[in-house]
Amino acid sequence: MTDGIRPLTVSAPVLRMRGITKRFPGVLANDRIDLDLYRGEVLALLGENGAGKSTLMNVLAGLYRPDAGTILLGETHVEIDSPRDAAELGIGMVHQNFMLVPTMTVAQNIVLGMPDLPIVPDLEEIHRQIEALSNRYGLLVDPQAYIWQLSVGEQQRVEILKLLYRGADILILDEPTAVLTPQEIEELGHVLAAVQAEGKSIIFITHKMGEVIAFSDRVCVLRQGRVVATKRTAETNPRELARLMVGREVLFQIEKAPADPGETLLVLRHVCADNDKGLPALRQLSLVVRRGEILGIAGVAGNGQRELAEVITGLRDIKTGEILINGRDRTSSSPLQMIESGVGHIPADRMGMGTVGNMAVADNLAMKSYRSPPLAEYGILRREKILRFARSLIEAFGISTPTPQTPVKFLSGGNIQKTILAREIDACASLLVAVYPSRGLDVGATEAVRRRLLEQRDAGRAVLLISEDLDELLTVADRIAVLYEGRVMGIVPTASADVETVGLLMSGSEAAELDGVTSAPSTVGAF
Amino acid sequence: MPFKFRKRESVSRKAVLLVPLLSFAVSLLFGAIMLILSGADPVVTYLAMFGGAFGSTHGLSEVLVKSIPLILTGLSVAIAFRMRFWNIGAEGQLTMGAVAATGAALFWSQGWPSWTIMPLSIAAGCIAGGLWAGVPAILKATLNVDETLTTLMLNYVAVLYSEHLYYVTWRAPGRNSGTERIPQVAWLSRFLGRAHTGIFFGLALALVLWLIFRYTRWGFELKIIGSNATAARYMGINIARNIILTLLISGAISGLAGAVEVLGLTRSLQQGISVGYGYTAIIIAWMAQLDPLGVIFVAFLMAALLVGGDQIQMRMRLPASVGIVLQAMLLIPMLAGGLFRDYSLHWERPPKTDGVAGSMQADGMEAGGAED
């Protein structure tokens, strides 16, 4: 069953992976996986988080060594022990977090680490070569620009150029669309087509059904470390793929009652704040969230989303403007004061900020409520009460963990997120700030997260949902505010919103030019 | 590379016991090579070391004497390191503690009832040590000044200042160096030779800290800060306040070490107060994995190693440097061994290439299916 489906052209695969098995402590990440890749095709590798997609591709890219299995390139056995080995074999990977040096130029990044680079490279010649490649594939980027000057989408182009420059014939893209606007995703589609037209093969990892259908020729579905199906894209549909991926029927549409917004809970007025580099991140930003509504924040990553969440949760100081919660002035409050004001926060960085990896699940669940009874009395922790508290949250939120004492880092991404969600919802009394809450989660966990957010809304709490997934915003939010360079470009009621309009706002078009969109200041002016 | 380190999933009980024992065996082996090169019989030397530390009441007493400041400074370093504050200034804090305790006993307690002199001295030592660590802590908490530099630099200030005191300002008339003896009411009582009751401070504090780390809200916060400072801030924990509070305590414990050295052992401020306990404490804290009860055990062993090393200089007529090099040779494998507690070493054979390739020919066969 390795290959029931042949591509359109009948030829031998350029790449064959056979019986790839990779174990991590306690997890069988890849279980005897077979995969074929043909010349000039786009293969989508579809699967939930933890299905083993990235592991398999890291094996191919030389980052992991499989415990068992073989890789054939054409008819030859290959041992890929390092990314350098992979590059020599014409295999290259664009990772989810880009591997670029911000203080160096595009050209420098592209040639960096190439083995046969002369001691003094001829930069002029390299620039010419890169420009030629850029034009050939429609990957427009200035070879002399510095990486830090580039948008995320442009950085991705540099990563792809890097592979092409080094003559890769097999390109692996790990969730390439996660950081792009709808328009940029479309451009990526053209690039893939151009690359494909030259007979190169592309594997792209995704868990989004739409992209599978739009970009791929074949799709290989992984579940729990095994291949569950390989299909020709033209012969399948999103519903079938989702079922294969999750192992059960999935509801794409979450049932959602109309919002019943109550009193104003959060008000930001003309807030300005800097980012970590001291550059303006929020510029005169104003918005309002009411009880019983979900305000979605759309925008390409890096337009002030992170700073917005940090300002509201007290993690970042604001320079001017004011913040009101429940009518009370909360400008320049500490994180603890914000927690005490009833603000919950699901941070974007789950391992770096949201949890303490080496501490127990139970401890992590208690980290917002350990200060007061019943979990602590007179400064002494009540261990047995913390354990009981943790057990009840583990059950209520369906967190799958061997024991409450297991260090949280051993949990899967979805369960780590459920741990954070449980803690924040339990501790949050009025406002929940959720930043990319379903990023990287599988369909099942995503559904659970979204349901919880709606539950919070229906319980009369306010929810601020920052997301890069427009489908998510359109499904869950009641209104969508679009953030661009630290400003609210416009606010669209979800009922009348469409991807096109929001996409244009995301790329900086003024609300006034578009129909049916309120520009932000007038909305706020009402309060 | 066929050898690979893998992070252990969890620290196994076997590793916890075996690793130090094996490390110790390797230590002895390294030391033996060094000894043979310097023309000494390793077996005889080791026996002499052991005998020197444990073979007599005198030896045992000296081991206890050295383990007192080592336990206290080890605890001091461990508590700071727990929140990733690299306090390498225990030496200076100890010295300032000794200075303040001496000052309190000799000069500043004039007119106070005599029974108060001892507690006053001890308190003065703690306060001085605490302030000496508090300065870098405040600099770190407010201006983010690197604490490794400030704590280290303050060591030199403290040691030189103490020398100035016992050579010049506080020097007793008729002596080349050193202050007057402190009044007898302030002396800590001795047992078993020179060992003194200062050891009970160390034991009690270790237990108290162990309880704090394990059972209190504050201990919980320290653990969060030490594990992930970003998360700690997000959880609403005031990191600046915790740094200052923790370092005041850390410094106070080192200051206490200095105070009990004066009150229990030297009974005056003199040369030999600063002999590097505060630096050895860093090794002790690490080897004890920052566990307060572990500190007691490791500090005791370290004291034995120091005393045993001193003894072989005398008994074996080896040069003093050999004793010191030997101590270092013994320590290095013990410290390196810690790696194996968290990582396991694997010999990875290249995967078999035959067989699987054969099954490749048959399209549709589940490759490797028979292997498991």
CSV table of C-alpha atoms in Angstrom, one decimal, chain A residues 223-508:
chain,number,residue,atom,x,y,z
A,223,ARG,CA,-2.0,10.3,12.2
A,224,GLN,CA,-0.2,9.3,15.4
A,225,GLY,CA,3.0,8.7,13.6
A,226,ARG,CA,1.6,6.5,10.8
A,227,VAL,CA,0.6,7.1,7.2
A,228,VAL,CA,-3.2,6.7,7.2
A,229,ALA,CA,-3.7,7.5,3.5
A,230,THR,CA,-2.1,8.9,0.4
A,231,LYS,CA,-4.4,10.4,-2.1
A,232,ARG,CA,-4.4,12.3,-5.3
A,233,THR,CA,-5.7,15.8,-4.3
A,234,ALA,CA,-8.1,16.0,-7.2
A,235,GLU,CA,-9.8,12.8,-5.9
A,236,THR,CA,-10.4,13.9,-2.4
A,237,ASN,CA,-12.2,16.7,-0.5
A,238,PRO,CA,-11.7,18.6,2.7
A,239,ARG,CA,-14.2,16.6,4.6
A,240,GLU,CA,-12.6,13.3,3.8
A,241,LEU,CA,-9.2,14.6,4.6
A,242,ALA,CA,-10.3,16.0,7.9
A,243,ARG,CA,-11.8,12.7,8.8
A,244,LEU,CA,-8.6,10.8,7.9
A,245,MET,CA,-6.5,13.3,9.8
A,246,VAL,CA,-8.6,13.3,13.0
A,247,GLY,CA,-10.0,9.8,12.8
A,248,ARG,CA,-13.5,10.9,13.1
A,249,GLU,CA,-16.0,13.3,11.6
A,250,VAL,CA,-15.3,16.9,12.2
A,251,LEU,CA,-17.7,19.8,12.3
A,252,PHE,CA,-16.2,22.6,10.4
A,253,GLN,CA,-18.8,25.1,11.5
A,254,ILE,CA,-19.0,25.8,15.2
A,255,GLU,CA,-22.5,26.6,16.3
A,256,LYS,CA,-22.6,30.0,17.7
A,257,ALA,CA,-25.4,32.0,19.2
A,258,PRO,CA,-25.6,35.7,18.3
A,259,ALA,CA,-23.6,37.8,20.6
A,260,ASP,CA,-25.4,39.7,23.4
A,261,PRO,CA,-22.9,42.4,24.2
A,262,GLY,CA,-23.3,44.0,27.6
A,263,GLU,CA,-21.5,46.8,29.3
A,264,THR,CA,-18.1,48.0,28.2
A,265,LEU,CA,-15.3,46.1,29.9
A,266,LEU,CA,-12.0,47.1,28.3
A,267,VAL,CA,-11.2,50.5,26.8
A,268,LEU,CA,-7.9,51.5,25.3
A,269,ARG,CA,-7.7,55.2,24.4
A,270,HIS,CA,-4.9,56.5,22.2
A,271,VAL,CA,-2.4,54.0,23.5
A,272,CYS,CA,1.2,54.3,22.3
A,273,ALA,CA,3.8,51.7,23.3
A,274,ASP,CA,7.3,50.6,22.0
A,275,ASN,CA,8.4,47.2,21.1
A,276,ASP,CA,11.5,45.5,22.6
A,277,LYS,CA,13.8,47.3,20.2
A,278,GLY,CA,12.4,50.7,21.4
A,279,LEU,CA,10.6,51.4,18.2
A,280,PRO,CA,6.9,52.4,18.2
A,281,ALA,CA,4.7,49.3,18.1
A,282,LEU,CA,1.3,50.7,19.0
A,283,ARG,CA,0.4,54.1,17.6
A,284,GLN,CA,-2.6,55.9,19.1
A,285,LEU,CA,-4.4,52.7,19.3
A,286,SER,CA,-8.0,52.8,20.6
A,287,LEU,CA,-10.5,50.0,21.0
A,288,VAL,CA,-13.3,48.8,23.1
A,289,VAL,CA,-14.4,45.3,24.2
A,290,ARG,CA,-17.7,44.7,25.9
A,291,ARG,CA,-18.9,41.9,28.1
A,292,GLY,CA,-20.4,39.1,26.1
A,293,GLU,CA,-18.5,39.7,22.9
A,294,ILE,CA,-15.4,38.5,21.2
A,295,LEU,CA,-13.4,41.1,19.5
A,296,GLY,CA,-11.0,39.6,17.0
A,297,ILE,CA,-7.7,41.2,16.1
A,298,ALA,CA,-6.6,40.4,12.6
A,299,GLY,CA,-3.3,41.4,11.1
A,300,VAL,CA,0.0,40.0,9.8
A,301,ALA,CA,2.3,39.0,12.6
A,302,GLY,CA,4.5,41.8,13.8
A,303,ASN,CA,2.0,44.6,13.5
A,304,GLY,CA,1.7,45.2,17.2
A,305,GLN,CA,-0.4,42.1,18.2
A,306,ARG,CA,2.1,41.0,20.8
A,307,GLU,CA,2.5,44.4,22.2
A,308,LEU,CA,-1.2,44.9,22.4
A,309,ALA,CA,-1.7,41.8,24.4
A,310,GLU,CA,1.2,42.7,26.7
A,311,VAL,CA,-0.1,46.2,27.3
A,312,ILE,CA,-3.5,44.9,28.4
A,313,THR,CA,-1.9,42.3,30.7
A,314,GLY,CA,0.4,44.7,32.3
A,315,LEU,CA,3.6,43.1,30.9
A,316,ARG,CA,4.5,46.2,28.8
A,317,ASP,CA,4.5,49.8,29.9
A,318,ILE,CA,2.6,52.3,27.7
A,319,LYS,CA,4.0,55.7,26.8
A,320,THR,CA,0.8,57.6,26.4
A,321,GLY,CA,-2.9,56.9,26.5
A,322,GLU,CA,-5.0,55.1,29.0
A,323,ILE,CA,-6.4,51.7,29.8
A,324,LEU,CA,-9.7,51.2,31.6
A,325,ILE,CA,-11.0,47.9,32.8
A,326,ASN,CA,-14.5,47.8,34.2
A,327,GLY,CA,-14.5,51.5,34.3
A,328,ARG,CA,-11.4,51.7,36.5
A,329,ASP,CA,-8.2,53.2,35.4
A,330,ARG,CA,-5.6,50.5,34.9
A,331,THR,CA,-3.0,52.5,33.0
A,332,SER,CA,0.5,51.3,34.0
A,333,SER,CA,-0.6,48.5,36.2
A,334,SER,CA,1.6,45.6,37.1
A,335,PRO,CA,0.9,42.1,35.7
A,336,LEU,CA,-0.3,41.1,39.2
A,337,GLN,CA,-2.7,44.0,39.3
A,338,MET,CA,-4.0,43.0,35.9
A,339,ILE,CA,-4.5,39.4,37.1
A,340,GLU,CA,-6.3,40.8,40.1
A,341,SER,CA,-8.5,42.9,37.8
A,342,GLY,CA,-9.7,39.6,36.3
A,343,VAL,CA,-7.6,39.6,33.1
A,344,GLY,CA,-6.7,36.2,31.8
A,345,HIS,CA,-4.0,35.8,29.2
A,346,ILE,CA,-3.3,33.0,26.8
A,347,PRO,CA,0.1,34.0,25.6
A,348,ALA,CA,1.5,33.3,22.1
A,349,ASP,CA,4.6,31.7,23.5
A,350,ARG,CA,3.3,28.7,25.4
A,351,MET,CA,6.5,27.2,26.5
A,352,GLY,CA,8.5,30.4,26.9
A,353,MET,CA,5.8,32.3,28.8
A,354,GLY,CA,2.7,30.3,29.4
A,355,THR,CA,4.2,27.4,31.2
A,356,VAL,CA,7.2,26.4,33.2
A,357,GLY,CA,8.3,23.2,31.4
A,358,ASN,CA,10.1,21.4,34.1
A,359,MET,CA,7.4,21.9,36.7
A,360,ALA,CA,4.4,19.6,37.2
A,361,VAL,CA,1.1,20.0,35.4
A,362,ALA,CA,-0.5,20.5,38.8
A,363,ASP,CA,1.9,23.3,39.6
A,364,ASN,CA,1.4,25.0,36.3
A,365,LEU,CA,-2.4,24.9,36.8
A,366,ALA,CA,-2.0,26.5,40.1
A,367,MET,CA,0.3,29.3,39.0
A,368,LYS,CA,-2.3,32.0,38.9
A,369,SER,CA,-4.3,31.0,42.0
A,370,TYR,CA,-1.6,29.8,44.4
A,371,ARG,CA,-1.5,33.1,46.2
A,372,SER,CA,-4.7,32.8,48.2
A,373,PRO,CA,-6.9,30.2,50.0
A,374,PRO,CA,-7.7,27.4,49.5
A,375,LEU,CA,-4.4,26.7,47.6
A,376,ALA,CA,-2.2,28.6,50.1
A,377,GLU,CA,-2.8,29.6,53.7
A,378,TYR,CA,-0.5,31.9,55.7
A,379,GLY,CA,2.1,31.6,52.9
A,380,ILE,CA,2.2,27.8,53.1
A,381,LEU,CA,1.1,25.9,50.0
A,382,ARG,CA,-1.6,23.3,50.6
A,383,ARG,CA,-0.2,20.6,48.4
A,384,GLU,CA,-3.2,18.3,48.7
A,385,LYS,CA,-5.6,21.1,47.8
A,386,ILE,CA,-3.5,22.0,44.8
A,387,LEU,CA,-3.6,18.4,43.7
A,388,ARG,CA,-7.4,18.3,44.0
A,389,PHE,CA,-7.7,21.6,42.2
A,390,ALA,CA,-5.5,20.3,39.4
A,391,ARG,CA,-7.4,17.1,39.1
A,392,SER,CA,-10.7,18.9,38.7
A,393,LEU,CA,-9.2,21.2,36.0
A,394,ILE,CA,-7.6,18.2,34.2
A,395,GLU,CA,-10.9,16.5,34.1
A,396,ALA,CA,-13.0,19.5,33.2
A,397,PHE,CA,-10.7,20.5,30.3
A,398,GLY,CA,-9.8,17.0,29.2
A,399,ILE,CA,-6.1,17.5,29.6
A,400,SER,CA,-4.4,14.2,28.7
A,401,THR,CA,-1.5,13.8,31.1
A,402,PRO,CA,-0.1,10.6,32.7
A,403,THR,CA,-0.3,12.1,36.2
A,404,PRO,CA,-0.8,15.6,37.6
A,405,GLN,CA,2.9,15.5,38.7
A,406,THR,CA,4.2,15.0,35.2
A,407,PRO,CA,6.4,17.9,34.0
A,408,VAL,CA,4.3,19.9,31.6
A,409,LYS,CA,7.0,19.8,28.9
A,410,PHE,CA,6.3,16.1,28.3
A,411,LEU,CA,2.7,16.9,27.2
A,412,SER,CA,1.7,17.4,23.6
A,413,GLY,CA,1.3,20.9,22.2
A,414,GLY,CA,-2.5,20.6,22.4
A,415,ASN,CA,-2.5,19.5,26.0
A,416,ILE,CA,0.0,22.2,27.0
A,417,GLN,CA,-2.4,24.7,25.5
A,418,LYS,CA,-5.3,23.1,27.3
A,419,THR,CA,-3.4,23.4,30.6
A,420,ILE,CA,-2.9,27.2,30.0
A,421,LEU,CA,-6.5,27.6,28.9
A,422,ALA,CA,-7.7,25.8,32.0
A,423,ARG,CA,-5.6,27.9,34.3
A,424,GLU,CA,-6.5,31.2,32.6
A,425,ILE,CA,-10.2,30.5,32.3
A,426,ASP,CA,-10.3,29.4,36.0
A,427,ALA,CA,-8.5,32.5,37.1
A,428,CYS,CA,-10.1,35.0,34.8
A,429,ALA,CA,-13.1,36.9,36.0
A,430,SER,CA,-13.8,39.4,33.3
A,431,LEU,CA,-11.5,39.6,30.3
A,432,LEU,CA,-9.7,36.9,28.4
A,433,VAL,CA,-6.9,37.9,26.1
A,434,ALA,CA,-6.1,35.0,23.8
A,435,VAL,CA,-3.1,35.3,21.5
A,436,TYR,CA,-2.9,32.8,18.6
A,437,PRO,CA,-4.8,30.3,20.9
A,438,SER,CA,-5.1,27.6,18.2
A,439,ARG,CA,-1.8,28.1,16.4
A,440,GLY,CA,-0.2,24.8,15.6
A,441,LEU,CA,-3.0,22.8,17.3
A,442,ASP,CA,-4.8,20.0,15.6
A,443,VAL,CA,-8.4,20.1,14.5
A,444,GLY,CA,-9.7,18.5,17.7
A,445,ALA,CA,-7.8,20.8,20.0
A,446,THR,CA,-8.6,23.8,17.9
A,447,GLU,CA,-12.3,23.0,18.1
A,448,ALA,CA,-12.0,22.6,21.9
A,449,VAL,CA,-10.2,26.0,22.3
A,450,ARG,CA,-12.7,27.8,20.1
A,451,ARG,CA,-15.6,26.3,22.1
A,452,ARG,CA,-14.1,27.5,25.3
A,453,LEU,CA,-13.7,31.0,24.0
A,454,LEU,CA,-17.4,31.1,23.0
A,455,GLU,CA,-18.3,29.7,26.4
A,456,GLN,CA,-16.5,32.6,28.0
A,457,ARG,CA,-18.3,35.0,25.8
A,458,ASP,CA,-21.7,33.4,26.6
A,459,ALA,CA,-20.9,33.6,30.3
A,460,GLY,CA,-20.7,37.3,30.0
A,461,ARG,CA,-17.0,37.8,29.9
A,462,ALA,CA,-15.1,39.8,27.3
A,463,VAL,CA,-12.7,38.1,25.0
A,464,LEU,CA,-10.0,39.6,22.9
A,465,LEU,CA,-8.9,37.1,20.3
A,466,ILE,CA,-5.7,37.9,18.5
A,467,SER,CA,-5.3,35.5,15.6
A,468,GLU,CA,-3.5,35.2,12.3
A,469,ASP,CA,-6.1,32.7,11.0
A,470,LEU,CA,-8.8,34.6,9.3
A,471,ASP,CA,-11.1,31.6,9.2
A,472,GLU,CA,-10.8,31.4,13.0
A,473,LEU,CA,-11.7,35.1,13.4
A,474,LEU,CA,-14.6,34.8,11.0
A,475,THR,CA,-15.8,31.7,12.8
A,476,VAL,CA,-15.4,32.8,16.4
A,477,ALA,CA,-15.2,36.6,16.7
A,478,ASP,CA,-18.2,39.0,16.7
A,479,ARG,CA,-16.2,42.0,15.4
A,480,ILE,CA,-12.9,42.0,13.8
A,481,ALA,CA,-10.4,44.9,14.3
A,482,VAL,CA,-7.5,44.9,11.8
A,483,LEU,CA,-4.1,45.9,13.1
A,484,TYR,CA,-1.5,47.4,10.8
A,485,GLU,CA,1.7,49.0,12.0
A,486,GLY,CA,0.3,49.5,15.4
A,487,ARG,CA,-3.0,51.1,14.3
A,488,VAL,CA,-6.5,49.8,14.0
A,489,MET,CA,-7.2,50.1,10.3
A,490,GLY,CA,-10.9,49.4,10.7
A,491,ILE,CA,-13.4,47.3,12.5
A,492,VAL,CA,-15.6,44.9,10.7
A,493,PRO,CA,-18.7,43.1,12.1
A,494,THR,CA,-18.1,39.4,11.4
A,495,ALA,CA,-21.5,39.1,9.9
A,496,SER,CA,-20.7,41.4,7.1
A,497,ALA,CA,-17.0,40.6,6.8
A,498,ASP,CA,-15.3,38.8,4.0
A,499,VAL,CA,-11.7,37.6,3.6
A,500,GLU,CA,-11.0,40.1,0.8
A,501,THR,CA,-11.9,43.2,2.8
A,502,VAL,CA,-10.0,42.1,5.9
A,503,GLY,CA,-7.0,41.1,3.8
A,504,LEU,CA,-6.9,44.5,2.2
A,505,LEU,CA,-7.0,46.2,5.6
A,506,MET,CA,-4.3,43.8,6.8
A,507,SER,CA,-2.0,45.1,4.0
A,508,GLY,CA,-2.6,48.7,5.1
